[in-house]
PDB file of C-alpha atoms in Angstrom:
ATOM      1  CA  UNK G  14     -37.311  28.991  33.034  1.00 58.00           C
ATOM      2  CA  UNK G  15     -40.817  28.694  31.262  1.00 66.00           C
ATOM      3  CA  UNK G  16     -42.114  31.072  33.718  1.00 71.00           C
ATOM      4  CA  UNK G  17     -40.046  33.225  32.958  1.00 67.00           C
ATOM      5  CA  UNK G  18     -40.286  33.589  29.322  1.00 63.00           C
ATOM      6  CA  UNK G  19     -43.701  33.783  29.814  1.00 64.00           C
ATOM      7  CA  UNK G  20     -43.806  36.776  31.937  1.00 69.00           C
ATOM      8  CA  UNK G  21     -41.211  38.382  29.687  1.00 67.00           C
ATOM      9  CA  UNK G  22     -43.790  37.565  26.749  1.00 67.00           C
ATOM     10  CA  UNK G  23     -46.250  39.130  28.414  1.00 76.00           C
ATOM     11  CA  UNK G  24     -44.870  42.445  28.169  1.00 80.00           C
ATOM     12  CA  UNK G  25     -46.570  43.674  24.854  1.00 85.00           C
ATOM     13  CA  UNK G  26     -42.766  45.274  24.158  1.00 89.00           C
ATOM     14  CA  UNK G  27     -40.364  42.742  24.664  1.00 87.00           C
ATOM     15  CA  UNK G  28     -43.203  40.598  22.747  1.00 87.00           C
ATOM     16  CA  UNK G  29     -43.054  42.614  19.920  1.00 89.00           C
ATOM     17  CA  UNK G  30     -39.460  42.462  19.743  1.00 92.00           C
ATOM     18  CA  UNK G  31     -38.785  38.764  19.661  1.00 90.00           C
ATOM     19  CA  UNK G  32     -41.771  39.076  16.984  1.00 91.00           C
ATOM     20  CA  UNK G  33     -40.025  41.291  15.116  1.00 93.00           C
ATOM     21  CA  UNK G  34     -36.239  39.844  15.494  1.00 94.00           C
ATOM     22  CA  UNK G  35     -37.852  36.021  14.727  1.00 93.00           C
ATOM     23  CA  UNK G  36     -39.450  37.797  11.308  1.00 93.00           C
ATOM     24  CA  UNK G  37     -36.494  39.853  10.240  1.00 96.00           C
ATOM     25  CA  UNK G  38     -33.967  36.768  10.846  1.00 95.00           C
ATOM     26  CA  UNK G  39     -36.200  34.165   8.850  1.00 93.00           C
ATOM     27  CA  UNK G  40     -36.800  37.118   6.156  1.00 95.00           C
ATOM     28  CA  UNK G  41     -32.741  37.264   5.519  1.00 96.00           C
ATOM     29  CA  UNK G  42     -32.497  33.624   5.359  1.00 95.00           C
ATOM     30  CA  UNK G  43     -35.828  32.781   3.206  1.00 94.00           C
ATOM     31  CA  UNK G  44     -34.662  35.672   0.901  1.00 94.00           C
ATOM     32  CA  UNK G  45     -31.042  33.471   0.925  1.00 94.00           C
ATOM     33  CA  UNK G  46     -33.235  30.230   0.305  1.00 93.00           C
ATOM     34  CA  UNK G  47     -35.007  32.516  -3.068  1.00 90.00           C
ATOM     35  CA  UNK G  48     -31.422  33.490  -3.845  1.00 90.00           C
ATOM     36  CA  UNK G  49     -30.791  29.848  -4.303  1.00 92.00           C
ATOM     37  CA  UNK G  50     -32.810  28.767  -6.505  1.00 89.00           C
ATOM     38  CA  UNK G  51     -33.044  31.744  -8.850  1.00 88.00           C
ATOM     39  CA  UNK G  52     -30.099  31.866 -11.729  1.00 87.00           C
ATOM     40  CA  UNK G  53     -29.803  35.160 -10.791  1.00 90.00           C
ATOM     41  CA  UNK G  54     -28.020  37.244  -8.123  1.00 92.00           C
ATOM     42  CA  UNK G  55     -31.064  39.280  -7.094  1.00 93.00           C
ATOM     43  CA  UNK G  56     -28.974  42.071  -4.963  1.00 93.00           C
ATOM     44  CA  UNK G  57     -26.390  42.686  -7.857  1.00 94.00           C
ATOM     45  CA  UNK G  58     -28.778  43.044 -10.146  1.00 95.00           C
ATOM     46  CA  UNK G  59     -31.215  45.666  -8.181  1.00 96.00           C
ATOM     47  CA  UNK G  60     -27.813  47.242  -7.824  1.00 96.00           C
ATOM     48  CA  UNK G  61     -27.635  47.705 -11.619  1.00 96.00           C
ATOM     49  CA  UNK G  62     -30.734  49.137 -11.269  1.00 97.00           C
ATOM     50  CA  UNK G  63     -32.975  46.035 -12.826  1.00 97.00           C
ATOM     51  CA  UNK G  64     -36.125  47.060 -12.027  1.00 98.00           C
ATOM     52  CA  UNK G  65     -37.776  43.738 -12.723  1.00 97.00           C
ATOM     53  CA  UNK G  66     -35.584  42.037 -10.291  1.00 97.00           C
ATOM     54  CA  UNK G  67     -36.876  44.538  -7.872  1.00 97.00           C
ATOM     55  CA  UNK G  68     -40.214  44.082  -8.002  1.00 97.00           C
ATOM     56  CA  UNK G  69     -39.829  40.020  -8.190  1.00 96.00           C
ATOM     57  CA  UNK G  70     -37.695  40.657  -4.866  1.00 96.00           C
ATOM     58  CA  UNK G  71     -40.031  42.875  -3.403  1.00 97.00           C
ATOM     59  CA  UNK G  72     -42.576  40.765  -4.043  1.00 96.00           C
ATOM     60  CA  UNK G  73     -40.767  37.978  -2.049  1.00 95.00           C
ATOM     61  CA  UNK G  74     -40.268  40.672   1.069  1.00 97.00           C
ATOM     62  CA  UNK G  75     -43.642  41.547   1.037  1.00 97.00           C
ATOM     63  CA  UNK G  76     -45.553  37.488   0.678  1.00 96.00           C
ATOM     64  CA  UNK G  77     -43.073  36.459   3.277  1.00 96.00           C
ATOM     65  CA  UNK G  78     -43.479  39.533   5.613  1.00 96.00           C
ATOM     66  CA  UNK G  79     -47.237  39.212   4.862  1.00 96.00           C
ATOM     67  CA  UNK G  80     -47.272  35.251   6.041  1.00 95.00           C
ATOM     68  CA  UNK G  81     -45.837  36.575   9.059  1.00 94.00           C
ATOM     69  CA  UNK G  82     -48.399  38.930   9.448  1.00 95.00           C
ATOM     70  CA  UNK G  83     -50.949  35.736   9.146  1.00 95.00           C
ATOM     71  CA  UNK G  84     -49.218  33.988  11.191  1.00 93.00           C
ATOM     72  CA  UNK G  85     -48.530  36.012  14.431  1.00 92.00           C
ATOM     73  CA  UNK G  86     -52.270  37.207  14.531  1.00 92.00           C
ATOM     74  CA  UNK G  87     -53.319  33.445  14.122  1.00 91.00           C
ATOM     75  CA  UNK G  88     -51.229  31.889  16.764  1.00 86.00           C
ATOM     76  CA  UNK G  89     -50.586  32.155  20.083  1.00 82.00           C
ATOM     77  CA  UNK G  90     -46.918  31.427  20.639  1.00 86.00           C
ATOM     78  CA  UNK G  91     -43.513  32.431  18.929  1.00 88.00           C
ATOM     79  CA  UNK G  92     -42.553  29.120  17.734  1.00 89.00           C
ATOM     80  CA  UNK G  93     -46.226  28.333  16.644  1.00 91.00           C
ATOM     81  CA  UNK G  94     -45.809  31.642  14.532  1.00 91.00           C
ATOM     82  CA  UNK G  95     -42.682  30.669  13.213  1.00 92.00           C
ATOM     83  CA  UNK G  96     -43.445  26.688  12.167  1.00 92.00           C
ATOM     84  CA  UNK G  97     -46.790  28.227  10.131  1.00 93.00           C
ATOM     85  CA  UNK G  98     -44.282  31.281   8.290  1.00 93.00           C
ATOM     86  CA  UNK G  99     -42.367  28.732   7.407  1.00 93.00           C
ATOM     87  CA  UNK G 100     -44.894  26.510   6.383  1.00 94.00           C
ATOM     88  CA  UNK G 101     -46.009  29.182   4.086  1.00 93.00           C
ATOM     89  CA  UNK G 102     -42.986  30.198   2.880  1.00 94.00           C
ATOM     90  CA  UNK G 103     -42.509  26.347   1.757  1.00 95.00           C
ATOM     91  CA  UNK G 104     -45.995  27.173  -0.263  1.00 94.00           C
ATOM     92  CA  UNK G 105     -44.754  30.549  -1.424  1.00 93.00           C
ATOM     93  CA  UNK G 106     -41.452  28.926  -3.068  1.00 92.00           C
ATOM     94  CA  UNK G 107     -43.340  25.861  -4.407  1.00 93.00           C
ATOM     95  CA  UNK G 108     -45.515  28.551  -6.060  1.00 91.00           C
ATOM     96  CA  UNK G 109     -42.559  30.121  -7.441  1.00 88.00           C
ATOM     97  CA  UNK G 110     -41.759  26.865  -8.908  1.00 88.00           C
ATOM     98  CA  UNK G 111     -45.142  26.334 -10.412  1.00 90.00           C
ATOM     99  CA  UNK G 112     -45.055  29.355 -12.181  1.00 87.00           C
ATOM    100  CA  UNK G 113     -42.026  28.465 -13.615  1.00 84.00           C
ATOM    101  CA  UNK G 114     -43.135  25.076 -15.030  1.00 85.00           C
ATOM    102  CA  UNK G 115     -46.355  26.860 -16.237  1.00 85.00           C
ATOM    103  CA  UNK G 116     -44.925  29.687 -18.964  1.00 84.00           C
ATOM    104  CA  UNK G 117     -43.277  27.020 -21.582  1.00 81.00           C
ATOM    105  CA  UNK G 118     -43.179  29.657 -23.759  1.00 84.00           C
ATOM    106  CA  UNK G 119     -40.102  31.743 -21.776  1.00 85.00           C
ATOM    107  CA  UNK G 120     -38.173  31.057 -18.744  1.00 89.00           C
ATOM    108  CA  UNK G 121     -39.398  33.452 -15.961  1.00 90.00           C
ATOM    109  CA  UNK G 122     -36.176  33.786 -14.313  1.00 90.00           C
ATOM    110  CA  UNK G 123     -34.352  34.449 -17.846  1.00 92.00           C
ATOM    111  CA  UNK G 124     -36.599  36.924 -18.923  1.00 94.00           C
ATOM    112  CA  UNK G 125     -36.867  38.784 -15.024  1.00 95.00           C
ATOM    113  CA  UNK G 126     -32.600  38.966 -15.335  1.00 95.00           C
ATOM    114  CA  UNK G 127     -33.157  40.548 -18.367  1.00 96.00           C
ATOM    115  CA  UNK G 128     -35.407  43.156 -17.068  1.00 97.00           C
ATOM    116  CA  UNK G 129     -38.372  42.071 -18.521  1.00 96.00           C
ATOM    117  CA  UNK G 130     -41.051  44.288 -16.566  1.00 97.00           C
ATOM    118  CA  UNK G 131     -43.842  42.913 -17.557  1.00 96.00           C
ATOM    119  CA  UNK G 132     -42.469  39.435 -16.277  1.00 95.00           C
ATOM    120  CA  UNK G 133     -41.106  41.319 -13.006  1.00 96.00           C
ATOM    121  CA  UNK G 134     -44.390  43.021 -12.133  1.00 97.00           C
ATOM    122  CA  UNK G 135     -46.283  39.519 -12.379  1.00 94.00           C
ATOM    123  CA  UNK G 136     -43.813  37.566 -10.023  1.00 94.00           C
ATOM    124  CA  UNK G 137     -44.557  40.524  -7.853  1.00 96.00           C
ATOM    125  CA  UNK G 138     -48.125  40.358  -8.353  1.00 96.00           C
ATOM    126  CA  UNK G 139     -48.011  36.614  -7.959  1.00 95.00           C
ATOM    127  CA  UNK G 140     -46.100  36.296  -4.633  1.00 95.00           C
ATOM    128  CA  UNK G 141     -48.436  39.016  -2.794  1.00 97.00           C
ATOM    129  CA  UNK G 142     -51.450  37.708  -4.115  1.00 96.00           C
ATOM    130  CA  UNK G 143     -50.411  33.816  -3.197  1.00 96.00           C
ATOM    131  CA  UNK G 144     -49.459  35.326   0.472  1.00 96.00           C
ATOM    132  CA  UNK G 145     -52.948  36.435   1.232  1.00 96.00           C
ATOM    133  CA  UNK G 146     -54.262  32.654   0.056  1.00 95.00           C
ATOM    134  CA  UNK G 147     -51.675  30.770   2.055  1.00 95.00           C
ATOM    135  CA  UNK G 148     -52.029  33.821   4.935  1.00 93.00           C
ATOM    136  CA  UNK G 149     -55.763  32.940   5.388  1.00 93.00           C
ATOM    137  CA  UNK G 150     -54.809  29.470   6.152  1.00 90.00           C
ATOM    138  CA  UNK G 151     -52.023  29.649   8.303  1.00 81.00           C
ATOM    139  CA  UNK G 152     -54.454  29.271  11.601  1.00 70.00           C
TER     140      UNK G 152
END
């Protein structure tokens, strides 16, 4: 069975396909772990047209797609790709949280729900930034 998979891997198509499946699946469901802990319902408010929630979720799309980025040029299997994503999506959300405890003065996810774009655009700004940083590590 190994064999297999390995020769189907070795087609540079079908290899960029499970690549590509594997990242879109763990996208929708660390996008559903962000959903979780945020007090807001990111997709109903982007539907209402709050910009700030759509940078802070863009953001998200684009750190996580980035780790994946890192982590399929760094490693040499699917799984191996997969374990450091998620490794780095564990340091993306604990990030999230960190900013959090670090603005006393307001409560990011308050002020992003109310479509506070200046507090949007740095959540976005945060998360891409942080994905290059964990990225570079993710060997």
């Amino acid at each position: 069975m190994n064999e297999e998979v390995d020769q189907l891997m070795g087609n540079p198509y079908v290899e960029t396909l499970a690549f590509f499946s594997v990242a879109i699946l763990a996208l929708i469901v660390f996008l559903a772990i962000f959903e979780l802990v945020t007090k807001y319902k990111d997709w109903e408010e982007i539907k209402n047209g709050n910009l700030s929630v759509a940078m802070a979720t863009g953001g998200k799309i684009f750190g996580i797609c980035n780790l994946f980025r890192f982590s399929i040029l760094n490693n040499d299997s699917l799984l191996h790709s997969l374990i450091w994503a998620g490794f780095g999506f564990v340091l993306l959300l604990v990030a999230y949280f960190i900013f959090e405890f670090l603005t006393p003065y307001f409560k990011i996810d308050t002020e992003i729900q109310r479509d506070n774009r200046a507090v949007g655009f740095l959540s976005m700004i945060i998360s891409i930034s942080l994905s290059y940083v964990i990225g570079a590590s993710v060997t």
